[in-house]
Amino acid sequence: MQREHYDALVVGAGFSGLYMVYRLRQLGLSVLGFEAGADVGGTWYWNRYPGARCDAESLVYSYSFSKELRQEWRWSERFATQPEILKYLQHVADRFDLRQHFQFNTRVKAAVFDEAQSQWQLTTEQGARVSARFCFMATGCLSIGRIPNIPGLENFQGEHYHTGNWPHQGVDFTGQRVAAIGTGSSGIQAIPLIAQQAAQVTVLQRTPSFSVPARNQPLSDDYIARFNDNYDEIRHLARRQEIIGSGDVAPDPADSPRMSAQVAALSLPDEQRQQAYEARWNHGGAYIVGTFADLMVDENANRTVADFVRGKISEIVKDPETARKLTPTDYPLGAKRICVDTDYYATFNRDNVTLVDLRANAIECITSTGVKLQSGEEIHADAIVFATGFDAMTGALSSIDIVGEQGLKLRDRWVAGPRTYLGLQSAGFPNLFMITGPGSPSVLSNVVISIEQHVDWLVDLVKHMRANGIEQIQPTVAAEDEWVQHVNDIANATLFRLPNSWYLGANIPGKPRVFMPYAGGTGPYRDTCDKIAAENYRGFVLGRASTPA
Ligand code: NA7
């Protein structure tokens, strides 16, 4: 380490940390980034399980800040694989010479606000201490993987893996019996590929997911050219998304219906509605959630699309009992994150794949040789794959000991759920910023779009502070209370309120049930952020360190 003090510290070297460091350096600030991994990539550094892909299309799941970067990088497939996205981020780091600003293999343990100096003091697990006026948490929404507390795991004689922390050298399942626990996006991507390799796969499913085909394919030059011709319009739409749900905008206006559909499903005759769903199913990707304007707010409308997908499951899966178990019946489509797959349902037609419905027969414990169910049956396994998700949105922040004014701990402040203003800051933690924090569109949007919006807004804020001699900023408790209420009111007006999902922390025992992302769309959210900035950062307290205004 060369210095002990910087203008700004950034935690994380994924999409948000890289862009944050790039923009702060452009502003002339001295900046140091910390990254727990050995290189850049964030979530794409860790999630190396077979089949790991983005569920947003690669042409839109990429930065827009540099035209040159856009022109020189060519995505090879419609939905990029993890290795390709990681290569892209490595390219970004090289191209903009960003690695020099990061310390890798370094996990931040604590961030403590020094009130006398008005600066943040970060301590790493390696024992280094660095301070800075500004601290940016670019720690990601899905970065703390979670293996459930199932008794007996320590006795298991085989190997076990979590999809979010997959061995870099890969895993060869040839000839093995694999128990796969979890059927969210990660499980649904990994299971078909593991089944092609392993001798036997037993899928242990607690909640069936709705999944739609990706229809992934190589990107042709023609497709990319058409995309580039419409680049500005497509980006504009993604930035101004109003319909909640799949969080995406289609890259090709010629082929793909837009997320801006204003028609209500229930206003159409059945046949026309079915045709629209069929078109989206055939087109592939998660856009089906945005087919009609009322799908995420009206349960009856949602039932029409859910029934359509349920029908597809029973068409694809040959064994009716397996099809029944795979069919979600008790929550609206899209209210838990919709999955995008390649041959997921068809995988259950293979002779070497079996499905266990944990709702009917729960896991009792893990033994030395496999997984024991409550019925007494044991699933013998050589390996267990946990695709059991993340401590989403708050996990990475609460894994750091963040201490603000007057010894206030972020963990304590958030004991009843995360409290932020705009998903950017929490009262009592001056100059500590979250990128895509809880209370912002984040996981309900194309997250790269949301990252760019947050970073750009924060950079404008830092410029404003410097130009006006302002040393500190933090939200008022009243503004924060109002925002938390607003985020909840919006979620409560949608079908997101209904199922147990990681959006509201339901996958973590003991985690408060609070809907975390902002479900009002990137357009209204962006307007709110811009308006607040234009009104001299309404709801924030700006001031010199010792005399807040
Ligand atoms: P998810 O979507 O949180 O899925 C986790 C899965 O693991 C889900 O099916 C869970 O069932 C299941 N799970 C969790 N705990 C258990 C226990 N104790 N027993 C059995 N099954 C369990 O995580 P993913 O990694 O798939 O995807 C996360 C996001 O990453 C994804 O949405 C994309 O944005 C990328 P449950 O539904 O809780 O009953």
PDB file of C-alpha atoms and ligand atoms in Angstrom, residues 43-44 47 49 53 55 142 146-150 162-164 181-189 204-209 331 336-339 358-359 363 386-390 392 443 500-503 506-509, ligand 1:
ATOM      1  CA  THR A  43     -20.359 -11.514  -9.324  1.00  0.00           C
ATOM      2  CA  TRP A  44     -18.943 -12.706 -12.664  1.00  0.00           C
ATOM      3  CA  ASN A  47     -20.284 -17.452 -10.204  1.00  0.00           C
ATOM      4  CA  TYR A  49     -20.922 -22.819 -12.239  1.00  0.00           C
ATOM      5  CA  ARG A  53     -25.070 -16.793 -18.069  1.00  0.00           C
ATOM      6  CA  ASP A  55     -30.437 -13.421 -18.105  1.00  0.00           C
ATOM      7  CA  LEU A 142     -25.984 -10.869  -4.911  1.00  0.00           C
ATOM      8  CA  ARG A 146     -25.722 -18.823   1.353  1.00  0.00           C
ATOM      9  CA  ILE A 147     -25.570 -22.523   2.164  1.00  0.00           C
ATOM     10  CA  PRO A 148     -28.568 -23.345   4.323  1.00  0.00           C
ATOM     11  CA  ASN A 149     -28.016 -24.602   7.785  1.00  0.00           C
ATOM     12  CA  ILE A 150     -28.910 -28.243   7.143  1.00  0.00           C
ATOM     13  CA  HIS A 162     -22.174 -23.393  -3.868  1.00  0.00           C
ATOM     14  CA  THR A 163     -22.943 -22.024  -7.331  1.00  0.00           C
ATOM     15  CA  GLY A 164     -21.887 -18.542  -6.222  1.00  0.00           C
ATOM     16  CA  ILE A 181     -30.482 -28.326  -4.009  1.00  0.00           C
ATOM     17  CA  GLY A 182     -32.223 -25.154  -5.226  1.00  0.00           C
ATOM     18  CA  THR A 183     -34.153 -24.331  -8.367  1.00  0.00           C
ATOM     19  CA  GLY A 184     -33.773 -20.559  -8.803  1.00  0.00           C
ATOM     20  CA  SER A 185     -31.885 -19.037 -11.752  1.00  0.00           C
ATOM     21  CA  SER A 186     -28.562 -20.650 -10.823  1.00  0.00           C
ATOM     22  CA  GLY A 187     -29.957 -24.160 -10.338  1.00  0.00           C
ATOM     23  CA  ILE A 188     -32.031 -23.894 -13.497  1.00  0.00           C
ATOM     24  CA  GLN A 189     -28.961 -22.927 -15.531  1.00  0.00           C
ATOM     25  CA  LEU A 204     -34.224 -31.250  -4.615  1.00  0.00           C
ATOM     26  CA  GLN A 205     -36.835 -28.581  -5.178  1.00  0.00           C
ATOM     27  CA  ARG A 206     -38.524 -26.541  -2.485  1.00  0.00           C
ATOM     28  CA  THR A 207     -40.384 -24.017  -4.663  1.00  0.00           C
ATOM     29  CA  PRO A 208     -40.860 -24.575  -8.385  1.00  0.00           C
ATOM     30  CA  SER A 209     -39.836 -21.577 -10.503  1.00  0.00           C
ATOM     31  CA  TYR A 331     -47.566 -17.322  -6.630  1.00  0.00           C
ATOM     32  CA  LYS A 336     -40.337 -14.303  -7.686  1.00  0.00           C
ATOM     33  CA  ARG A 337     -37.639 -13.630 -10.243  1.00  0.00           C
ATOM     34  CA  ILE A 338     -38.481 -15.374 -13.491  1.00  0.00           C
ATOM     35  CA  CYS A 339     -35.773 -17.738 -14.743  1.00  0.00           C
ATOM     36  CA  LEU A 358     -39.199 -31.032  -0.729  1.00  0.00           C
ATOM     37  CA  ARG A 359     -42.572 -29.551   0.158  1.00  0.00           C
ATOM     38  CA  ILE A 363     -34.661 -32.633   3.908  1.00  0.00           C
ATOM     39  CA  PHE A 386     -26.078 -25.866  -3.427  1.00  0.00           C
ATOM     40  CA  ALA A 387     -27.828 -23.448  -5.779  1.00  0.00           C
ATOM     41  CA  THR A 388     -29.410 -21.934  -2.711  1.00  0.00           C
ATOM     42  CA  GLY A 389     -29.016 -18.254  -3.414  1.00  0.00           C
ATOM     43  CA  PHE A 390     -27.699 -15.208  -1.648  1.00  0.00           C
ATOM     44  CA  ALA A 392     -29.412 -10.462  -1.301  1.00  0.00           C
ATOM     45  CA  VAL A 443     -32.238  -6.086  -9.363  1.00  0.00           C
ATOM     46  CA  ASN A 500     -41.690 -15.423  -0.285  1.00  0.00           C
ATOM     47  CA  SER A 501     -38.753 -14.185  -2.317  1.00  0.00           C
ATOM     48  CA  TRP A 502     -35.244 -12.942  -1.865  1.00  0.00           C
ATOM     49  CA  TYR A 503     -36.534  -9.495  -2.939  1.00  0.00           C
ATOM     50  CA  ALA A 506     -37.612 -14.332   2.846  1.00  0.00           C
ATOM     51  CA  ASN A 507     -34.865 -16.801   1.888  1.00  0.00           C
ATOM     52  CA  ILE A 508     -32.758 -15.952   4.931  1.00  0.00           C
ATOM     53  CA  PRO A 509     -34.077 -17.249   8.251  1.00  0.00           C
TER      54      PRO A 509
HETATM   55  P1  NA7 B   1     -32.363 -17.990  -5.700  1.00  0.00           P
HETATM   56  O1  NA7 B   1     -33.150 -17.430  -6.800  1.00  0.00           O
HETATM   57  O2  NA7 B   1     -32.494 -17.374  -4.351  1.00  0.00           O
HETATM   58  O3  NA7 B   1     -32.711 -19.541  -5.608  1.00  0.00           O
HETATM   59  C1  NA7 B   1     -32.332 -20.316  -4.523  1.00  0.00           C
HETATM   60  C2  NA7 B   1     -33.013 -21.651  -4.580  1.00  0.00           C
HETATM   61  O4  NA7 B   1     -32.585 -22.436  -3.484  1.00  0.00           O
HETATM   62  C3  NA7 B   1     -34.523 -21.545  -4.479  1.00  0.00           C
HETATM   63  O5  NA7 B   1     -35.088 -22.526  -5.290  1.00  0.00           O
HETATM   64  C4  NA7 B   1     -34.758 -21.833  -3.002  1.00  0.00           C
HETATM   65  O6  NA7 B   1     -36.036 -22.304  -2.716  1.00  0.00           O
HETATM   66  C5  NA7 B   1     -33.718 -22.886  -2.771  1.00  0.00           C
HETATM   67  N1  NA7 B   1     -33.383 -23.020  -1.368  1.00  0.00           N
HETATM   68  C6  NA7 B   1     -32.894 -22.080  -0.543  1.00  0.00           C
HETATM   69  N2  NA7 B   1     -32.730 -22.582   0.700  1.00  0.00           N
HETATM   70  C7  NA7 B   1     -33.142 -23.860   0.644  1.00  0.00           C
HETATM   71  C8  NA7 B   1     -33.234 -24.900   1.598  1.00  0.00           C
HETATM   72  N3  NA7 B   1     -32.883 -24.705   2.861  1.00  0.00           N
HETATM   73  N4  NA7 B   1     -33.698 -26.094   1.203  1.00  0.00           N
HETATM   74  C9  NA7 B   1     -34.071 -26.277  -0.072  1.00  0.00           C
HETATM   75  N5  NA7 B   1     -34.028 -25.338  -1.023  1.00  0.00           N
HETATM   76  C10 NA7 B   1     -33.559 -24.145  -0.662  1.00  0.00           C
HETATM   77  O7  NA7 B   1     -30.809 -17.981  -6.025  1.00  0.00           O
HETATM   78  P2  NA7 B   1     -30.076 -18.152  -7.431  1.00  0.00           P
HETATM   79  O8  NA7 B   1     -28.622 -18.215  -7.169  1.00  0.00           O
HETATM   80  O9  NA7 B   1     -30.684 -19.240  -8.207  1.00  0.00           O
HETATM   81  O10 NA7 B   1     -30.421 -16.831  -8.199  1.00  0.00           O
HETATM   82  C11 NA7 B   1     -30.187 -15.554  -7.607  1.00  0.00           C
HETATM   83  C12 NA7 B   1     -30.180 -14.500  -8.646  1.00  0.00           C
HETATM   84  O11 NA7 B   1     -28.912 -14.506  -9.291  1.00  0.00           O
HETATM   85  C13 NA7 B   1     -31.115 -14.649  -9.782  1.00  0.00           C
HETATM   86  O12 NA7 B   1     -32.389 -14.250  -9.530  1.00  0.00           O
HETATM   87  C14 NA7 B   1     -30.477 -13.824 -10.858  1.00  0.00           C
HETATM   88  O13 NA7 B   1     -30.715 -12.467 -10.610  1.00  0.00           O
HETATM   89  C15 NA7 B   1     -29.046 -14.080 -10.636  1.00  0.00           C
HETATM   90  P3  NA7 B   1     -37.204 -21.265  -2.248  1.00  0.00           P
HETATM   91  O14 NA7 B   1     -37.610 -20.558  -3.502  1.00  0.00           O
HETATM   92  O15 NA7 B   1     -36.557 -20.338  -1.244  1.00  0.00           O
HETATM   93  O16 NA7 B   1     -38.236 -22.113  -1.657  1.00  0.00           O
END
